[in-house]
CSV table of C-alpha atoms in Angstrom, one decimal:
chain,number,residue,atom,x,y,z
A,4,UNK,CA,0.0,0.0,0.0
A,5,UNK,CA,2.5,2.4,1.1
A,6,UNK,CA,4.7,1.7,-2.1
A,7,UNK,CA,1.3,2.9,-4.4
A,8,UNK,CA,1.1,5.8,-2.7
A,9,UNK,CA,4.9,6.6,-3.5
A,10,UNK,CA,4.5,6.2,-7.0
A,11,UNK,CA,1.4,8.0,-6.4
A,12,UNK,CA,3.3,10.9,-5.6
A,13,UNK,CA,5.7,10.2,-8.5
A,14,UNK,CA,3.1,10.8,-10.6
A,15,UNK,CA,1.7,13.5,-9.0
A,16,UNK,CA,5.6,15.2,-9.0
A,17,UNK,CA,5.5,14.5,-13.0
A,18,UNK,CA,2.2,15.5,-13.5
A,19,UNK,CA,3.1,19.3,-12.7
A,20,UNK,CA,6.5,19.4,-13.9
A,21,UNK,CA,4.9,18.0,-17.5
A,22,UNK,CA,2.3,21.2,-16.9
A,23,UNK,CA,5.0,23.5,-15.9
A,24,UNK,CA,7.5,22.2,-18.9
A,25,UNK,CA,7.0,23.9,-22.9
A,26,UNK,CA,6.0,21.2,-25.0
A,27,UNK,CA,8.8,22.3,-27.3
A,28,UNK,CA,11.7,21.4,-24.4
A,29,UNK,CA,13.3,18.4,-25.2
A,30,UNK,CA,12.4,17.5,-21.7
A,31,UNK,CA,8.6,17.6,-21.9
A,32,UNK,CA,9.1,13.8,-23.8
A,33,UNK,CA,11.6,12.9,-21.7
A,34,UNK,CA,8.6,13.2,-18.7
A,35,UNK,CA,6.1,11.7,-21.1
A,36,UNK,CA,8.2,8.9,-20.7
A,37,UNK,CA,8.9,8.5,-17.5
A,38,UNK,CA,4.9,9.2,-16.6
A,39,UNK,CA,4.0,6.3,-19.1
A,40,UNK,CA,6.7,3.7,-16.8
A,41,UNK,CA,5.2,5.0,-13.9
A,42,UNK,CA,1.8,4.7,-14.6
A,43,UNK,CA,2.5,1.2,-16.2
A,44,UNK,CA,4.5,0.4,-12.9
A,45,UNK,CA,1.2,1.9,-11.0
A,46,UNK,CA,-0.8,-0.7,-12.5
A,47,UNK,CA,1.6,-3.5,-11.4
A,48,UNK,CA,1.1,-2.4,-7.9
A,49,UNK,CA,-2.7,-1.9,-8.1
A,50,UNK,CA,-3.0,-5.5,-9.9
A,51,UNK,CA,-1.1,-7.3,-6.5
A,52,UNK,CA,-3.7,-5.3,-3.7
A,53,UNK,CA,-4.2,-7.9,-1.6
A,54,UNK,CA,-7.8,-9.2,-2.0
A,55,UNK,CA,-8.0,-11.1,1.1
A,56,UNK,CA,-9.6,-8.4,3.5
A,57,UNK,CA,-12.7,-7.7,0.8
A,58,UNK,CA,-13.6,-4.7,2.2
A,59,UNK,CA,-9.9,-3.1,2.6
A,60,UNK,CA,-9.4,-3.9,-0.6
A,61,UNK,CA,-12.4,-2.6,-2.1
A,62,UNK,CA,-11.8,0.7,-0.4
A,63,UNK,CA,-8.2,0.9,-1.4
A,64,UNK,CA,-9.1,0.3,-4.9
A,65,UNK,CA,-12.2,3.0,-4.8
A,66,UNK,CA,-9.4,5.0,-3.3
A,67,UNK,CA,-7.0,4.4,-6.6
A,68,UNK,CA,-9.9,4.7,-9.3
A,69,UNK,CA,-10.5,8.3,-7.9
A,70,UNK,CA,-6.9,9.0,-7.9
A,71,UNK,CA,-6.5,7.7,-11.5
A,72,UNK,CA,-9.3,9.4,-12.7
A,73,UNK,CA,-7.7,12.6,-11.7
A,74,UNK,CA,-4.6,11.7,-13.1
A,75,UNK,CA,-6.4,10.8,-16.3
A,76,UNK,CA,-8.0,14.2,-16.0
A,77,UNK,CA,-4.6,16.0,-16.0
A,78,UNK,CA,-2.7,14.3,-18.6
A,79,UNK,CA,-5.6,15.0,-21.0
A,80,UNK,CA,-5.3,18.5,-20.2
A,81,UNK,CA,-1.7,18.5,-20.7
A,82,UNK,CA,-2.5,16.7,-24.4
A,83,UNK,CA,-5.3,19.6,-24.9
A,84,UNK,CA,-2.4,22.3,-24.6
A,85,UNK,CA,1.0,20.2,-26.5
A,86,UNK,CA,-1.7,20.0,-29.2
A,87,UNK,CA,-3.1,23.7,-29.6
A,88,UNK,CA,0.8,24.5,-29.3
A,89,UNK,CA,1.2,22.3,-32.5
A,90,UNK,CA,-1.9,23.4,-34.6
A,91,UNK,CA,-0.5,27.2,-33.4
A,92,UNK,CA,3.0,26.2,-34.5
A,93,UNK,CA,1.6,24.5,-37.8
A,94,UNK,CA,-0.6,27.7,-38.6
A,95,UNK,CA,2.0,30.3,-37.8
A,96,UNK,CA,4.7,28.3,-40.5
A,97,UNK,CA,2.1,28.0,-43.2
A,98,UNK,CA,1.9,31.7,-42.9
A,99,UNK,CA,5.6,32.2,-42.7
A,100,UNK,CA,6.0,30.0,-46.0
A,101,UNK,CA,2.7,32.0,-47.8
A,102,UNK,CA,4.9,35.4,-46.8
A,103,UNK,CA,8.2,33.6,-48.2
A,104,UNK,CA,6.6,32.6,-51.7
A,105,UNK,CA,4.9,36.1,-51.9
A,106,UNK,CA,8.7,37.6,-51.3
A,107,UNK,CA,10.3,34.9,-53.8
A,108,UNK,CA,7.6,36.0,-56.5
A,109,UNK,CA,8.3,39.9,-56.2
């Protein structure tokens, strides 16, 4: 239980230093990454809960699907944002290349 609720806070740690990072740092898929082990590794841990107190168990895992959902909410967020980034990027360069063939055809 106690080693969940580390990698909990792993998560957590990653979580805002992924909404914290520009999506155009080399480091922003360095911590998509390491989110993606941990959250793989999170699974590991929630798969061996041991289900022989029911009712502990139940509660834990209540406990986790909460916590997960809000981690779920978060990283969809971050998603939402690396992806208006690109479509902003990708808009702003078609409009440098229009302005560069305009120039080439003077």
């Amino acid at each position: 239980m106690n080693n969940i609720t580390e990698h909990n806070n792993k998560i957590e740690e990653t979580l805002v230093e992924l909404e914290n990072t520009p999506s155009e740092n080399e480091k922003s898929d360095e911590l998509v990454s390491k989110l993606l082990v941990l959250i793989g590794e999170r699974q590991i841990l929630l798969d061996s809960i041991d289900v022989s107190d029911v009712g502990l168990a139940k509660r834990t895992l209540q406990d986790q699907i909460a916590i997960g959902e809000g981690f779920e909410k978060r990283a969809q967020n971050v998603l939402k944002h690396i992806q208006s980034l690109l479509q902003a990027r990708k808009k702003n360069q078609r409009q440098i290349n229009i302005y560069q063939s305009v120039d080439s055809n003077k």
